[in-house]
PDB file of C-alpha atoms and ligand atoms in Angstrom:
ATOM      1  CA  MET M   1     111.125  83.892  95.470  1.00 70.00           C
ATOM      2  CA  ASP M   2     109.394  84.793  92.686  1.00 93.00           C
ATOM      3  CA  CYS M   3     106.521  86.407  94.121  1.00 98.00           C
ATOM      4  CA  ILE M   4     105.176  89.652  92.514  1.00 98.00           C
ATOM      5  CA  PHE M   5     103.765  90.784  95.957  1.00 98.00           C
ATOM      6  CA  CYS M   6     106.874  90.050  97.795  1.00 98.00           C
ATOM      7  CA  ARG M   7     108.480  92.227  94.964  1.00 98.00           C
ATOM      8  CA  ILE M   8     106.011  94.989  95.712  1.00 98.00           C
ATOM      9  CA  ILE M   9     106.597  94.879  99.501  1.00 98.00           C
ATOM     10  CA  SER M  10     110.272  95.234  98.538  1.00 98.00           C
ATOM     11  CA  GLY M  11     109.776  98.347  96.610  1.00 97.00           C
ATOM     12  CA  GLU M  12     111.273  96.305  93.335  1.00 97.00           C
ATOM     13  CA  ILE M  13     107.972  96.571  91.711  1.00 98.00           C
ATOM     14  CA  PRO M  14     106.265  99.699  91.901  1.00 98.00           C
ATOM     15  CA  SER M  15     102.999 100.403  93.642  1.00 98.00           C
ATOM     16  CA  THR M  16     100.508 103.052  94.781  1.00 98.00           C
ATOM     17  CA  ALA M  17     100.808 102.317  98.764  1.00 98.00           C
ATOM     18  CA  VAL M  18      98.329 103.499 101.291  1.00 98.00           C
ATOM     19  CA  TYR M  19      99.626 101.829 104.263  1.00 98.00           C
ATOM     20  CA  SER M  20     102.925 100.877 105.414  1.00 98.00           C
ATOM     21  CA  ASP M  21     104.047  99.212 109.080  1.00 98.00           C
ATOM     22  CA  GLU M  22     106.282  96.881 110.512  1.00 98.00           C
ATOM     23  CA  LYS M  23     103.906  94.087 109.152  1.00 98.00           C
ATOM     24  CA  VAL M  24     101.917  95.054 106.969  1.00 99.00           C
ATOM     25  CA  PHE M  25     101.932  97.129 103.549  1.00 98.00           C
ATOM     26  CA  ALA M  26      98.790  98.143 101.340  1.00 99.00           C
ATOM     27  CA  PHE M  27      98.526  99.380  98.010  1.00 99.00           C
ATOM     28  CA  ARG M  28      95.864 100.067  95.277  1.00 98.00           C
ATOM     29  CA  ASP M  29      94.623  97.137  93.206  1.00 98.00           C
ATOM     30  CA  ILE M  30      95.853  97.986  89.636  1.00 98.00           C
ATOM     31  CA  ASN M  31      92.158  96.963  88.504  1.00 98.00           C
ATOM     32  CA  PRO M  32      89.998  98.390  90.837  1.00 98.00           C
ATOM     33  CA  GLN M  33      86.502  96.778  91.345  1.00 97.00           C
ATOM     34  CA  ALA M  34      85.137  99.809  93.521  1.00 98.00           C
ATOM     35  CA  PRO M  35      85.780 103.167  93.933  1.00 98.00           C
ATOM     36  CA  VAL M  36      88.318 102.141  96.863  1.00 98.00           C
ATOM     37  CA  HIS M  37      90.057  99.035  96.251  1.00 98.00           C
ATOM     38  CA  VAL M  38      93.325  98.492  98.142  1.00 99.00           C
ATOM     39  CA  LEU M  39      95.178  95.082  98.602  1.00 99.00           C
ATOM     40  CA  VAL M  40      96.048  94.693 102.351  1.00 99.00           C
ATOM     41  CA  VAL M  41      99.271  92.059 102.627  1.00 98.00           C
ATOM     42  CA  PRO M  42     101.455  91.069 105.448  1.00 98.00           C
ATOM     43  CA  ARG M  43     105.376  91.542 104.433  1.00 98.00           C
ATOM     44  CA  GLU M  44     105.748  87.734 105.528  1.00 98.00           C
ATOM     45  CA  HIS M  45     104.818  85.447 102.626  1.00 98.00           C
ATOM     46  CA  ILE M  46     102.083  83.332 103.201  1.00 98.00           C
ATOM     47  CA  SER M  47     100.757  81.608 100.350  1.00 98.00           C
ATOM     48  CA  SER M  48      97.028  81.345 100.821  1.00 98.00           C
ATOM     49  CA  ALA M  49      94.402  81.774 103.453  1.00 98.00           C
ATOM     50  CA  ASP M  50      94.769  77.568 104.141  1.00 98.00           C
ATOM     51  CA  GLU M  51      98.351  78.238 104.955  1.00 98.00           C
ATOM     52  CA  ILE M  52      97.570  80.125 108.108  1.00 98.00           C
ATOM     53  CA  ASP M  53      98.591  78.630 111.223  1.00 98.00           C
ATOM     54  CA  GLY M  54      99.820  79.357 114.910  1.00 98.00           C
ATOM     55  CA  GLU M  55     103.496  80.540 113.963  1.00 98.00           C
ATOM     56  CA  ASN M  56     102.154  82.704 111.261  1.00 98.00           C
ATOM     57  CA  SER M  57      98.722  83.813 112.236  1.00 98.00           C
ATOM     58  CA  ASN M  58     100.387  87.104 114.102  1.00 98.00           C
ATOM     59  CA  ALA M  59     100.897  88.561 110.598  1.00 98.00           C
ATOM     60  CA  VAL M  60      97.331  88.283 109.772  1.00 98.00           C
ATOM     61  CA  ALA M  61      96.143  89.591 112.707  1.00 98.00           C
ATOM     62  CA  ALA M  62      98.230  92.751 111.950  1.00 98.00           C
ATOM     63  CA  VAL M  63      96.716  93.166 108.591  1.00 99.00           C
ATOM     64  CA  PHE M  64      93.448  92.949 110.677  1.00 98.00           C
ATOM     65  CA  GLU M  65      94.313  95.533 113.057  1.00 98.00           C
ATOM     66  CA  ALA M  66      95.516  97.807 110.063  1.00 98.00           C
ATOM     67  CA  ILE M  67      92.406  97.364 107.993  1.00 99.00           C
ATOM     68  CA  PRO M  68      90.478  99.844 110.316  1.00 98.00           C
ATOM     69  CA  LYS M  69      93.279 102.532 109.706  1.00 98.00           C
ATOM     70  CA  ILE M  70      92.887 102.175 106.108  1.00 98.00           C
ATOM     71  CA  ALA M  71      89.153 102.373 105.774  1.00 98.00           C
ATOM     72  CA  ALA M  72      89.700 105.646 107.939  1.00 98.00           C
ATOM     73  CA  LYS M  73      92.189 106.974 106.100  1.00 98.00           C
ATOM     74  CA  GLU M  74      90.242 106.142 102.635  1.00 98.00           C
ATOM     75  CA  GLY M  75      86.956 107.715 104.209  1.00 98.00           C
ATOM     76  CA  LEU M  76      84.891 104.701 104.442  1.00 98.00           C
ATOM     77  CA  THR M  77      82.900 105.842 107.217  1.00 98.00           C
ATOM     78  CA  ASN M  78      79.318 103.950 106.079  1.00 98.00           C
ATOM     79  CA  GLY M  79      81.519 100.579 105.927  1.00 98.00           C
ATOM     80  CA  TYR M  80      83.300  98.008 103.247  1.00 98.00           C
ATOM     81  CA  ARG M  81      83.964  94.683 102.579  1.00 98.00           C
ATOM     82  CA  VAL M  82      87.306  92.376 103.289  1.00 98.00           C
ATOM     83  CA  VAL M  83      87.822  89.593 100.771  1.00 98.00           C
ATOM     84  CA  ASN M  84      89.848  86.750 100.367  1.00 98.00           C
ATOM     85  CA  ASN M  85      90.235  84.794  97.726  1.00 98.00           C
ATOM     86  CA  CYS M  86      92.069  81.358  98.516  1.00 98.00           C
ATOM     87  CA  GLY M  87      93.167  78.678  96.119  1.00 98.00           C
ATOM     88  CA  GLU M  88      91.665  77.754  92.557  1.00 98.00           C
ATOM     89  CA  ASP M  89      87.910  77.612  93.877  1.00 98.00           C
ATOM     90  CA  GLY M  90      88.492  80.943  95.312  1.00 98.00           C
ATOM     91  CA  CYS M  91      89.899  82.087  92.174  1.00 98.00           C
ATOM     92  CA  GLN M  92      92.841  83.025  93.719  1.00 98.00           C
ATOM     93  CA  SER M  93      95.184  84.332  91.159  1.00 98.00           C
ATOM     94  CA  VAL M  94      98.546  85.747  93.451  1.00 98.00           C
ATOM     95  CA  LYS M  95      99.862  83.358  95.868  1.00 98.00           C
ATOM     96  CA  HIS M  96     100.834  85.737  98.688  1.00 98.00           C
ATOM     97  CA  ILE M  97      97.704  86.298 100.911  1.00 98.00           C
ATOM     98  CA  HIS M  98      96.078  89.591 100.224  1.00 99.00           C
ATOM     99  CA  PHE M  99      92.722  90.681 101.455  1.00 99.00           C
ATOM    100  CA  HIS M 100      90.857  93.077  99.325  1.00 98.00           C
ATOM    101  CA  LEU M 101      89.589  96.137 101.029  1.00 98.00           C
ATOM    102  CA  LEU M 102      86.654  97.344  98.925  1.00 98.00           C
ATOM    103  CA  GLY M 103      84.014 100.449  99.418  1.00 98.00           C
ATOM    104  CA  GLY M 104      83.393 103.831  98.260  1.00 98.00           C
ATOM    105  CA  LYS M 105      79.964 102.455  96.924  1.00 98.00           C
ATOM    106  CA  LYS M 106      77.145 100.193  98.054  1.00 98.00           C
ATOM    107  CA  LEU M 107      78.568  97.058  97.183  1.00 98.00           C
ATOM    108  CA  SER M 108      76.894  94.000  95.640  1.00 96.00           C
ATOM    109  CA  GLU M 109      74.797  91.727  98.318  1.00 96.00           C
ATOM    110  CA  LYS M 110      76.229  88.918  95.937  1.00 95.00           C
ATOM    111  CA  MET M 111      79.167  87.475  97.373  1.00 91.00           C
ATOM    112  CA  ASP M 112      80.015  84.626  94.504  1.00 91.00           C
TER     113      ASP M 112
HETATM  114  P1  AMP P   1      93.228  87.727  93.681  1.00 66.97           P
HETATM  115  O1  AMP P   1      92.422  87.291  92.719  1.00 66.97           O
HETATM  116  O2  AMP P   1      92.131  87.434  94.846  1.00 66.97           O
HETATM  117  O3  AMP P   1      94.596  86.704  93.844  1.00 66.97           O
HETATM  118  O4  AMP P   1      93.700  89.192  93.841  1.00 66.97           O
HETATM  119  C1  AMP P   1      94.947  89.796  92.835  1.00 66.97           C
HETATM  120  C2  AMP P   1      94.775  91.089  92.574  1.00 66.97           C
HETATM  121  O5  AMP P   1      95.928  91.400  92.409  1.00 66.97           O
HETATM  122  C3  AMP P   1      93.942  91.579  91.653  1.00 66.97           C
HETATM  123  O6  AMP P   1      92.416  92.320  91.874  1.00 66.97           O
HETATM  124  C4  AMP P   1      94.583  92.098  90.795  1.00 66.97           C
HETATM  125  O7  AMP P   1      94.110  93.185  90.094  1.00 66.97           O
HETATM  126  C5  AMP P   1      95.638  92.469  91.829  1.00 66.97           C
HETATM  127  N1  AMP P   1      97.013  92.901  91.018  1.00 66.97           N
HETATM  128  C6  AMP P   1      97.971  92.385  90.660  1.00 66.97           C
HETATM  129  N2  AMP P   1      99.121  92.432  90.191  1.00 66.97           N
HETATM  130  C7  AMP P   1      99.058  93.739  90.636  1.00 66.97           C
HETATM  131  C8  AMP P   1     100.043  95.085  91.290  1.00 66.97           C
HETATM  132  N3  AMP P   1     101.245  94.529  90.007  1.00 66.97           N
HETATM  133  N4  AMP P   1      99.837  96.529  91.367  1.00 66.97           N
HETATM  134  C9  AMP P   1      98.539  95.867  92.000  1.00 66.97           C
HETATM  135  N5  AMP P   1      97.535  95.095  91.969  1.00 66.97           N
HETATM  136  C10 AMP P   1      97.802  94.287  91.300  1.00 66.97           C
HETATM  137 ZN1   ZN P   2     105.386  87.026  98.661  1.00 66.97          ZN
END
């Protein structure tokens, strides 16, 4: 499958890993938008949030179980933001579901 994040997960494309477990991989965004900007992805290829269903939601749950661990590891003791861009209007550029973990400063109140 020609998916850049699948290739990052497999190690075929290098990344700066910050967390890894059986179901989840997390690595630093190549174009960080905050002092901490980590992409948290399920190892299972799910195209977008719009494709979450009863069959694959365990992979998404695993992502959200990993997020507090990654946040602690990254020193985000004062909070953080988790963002998912979905589809065209959501400006999703990589079609492997991923959650942006942003923090390390007071983030903008604007969401759009
Ligand atoms: P999105 O726009 O929500 O689909 O986010 C895709 C994110 O992936 C962007 O923030 C990019 O900077 C990031 N990205 C793209 N290619 C890589 C890569 N090879 N390594 C790390 N981050 C990447
Ligand atoms: Zn993929």
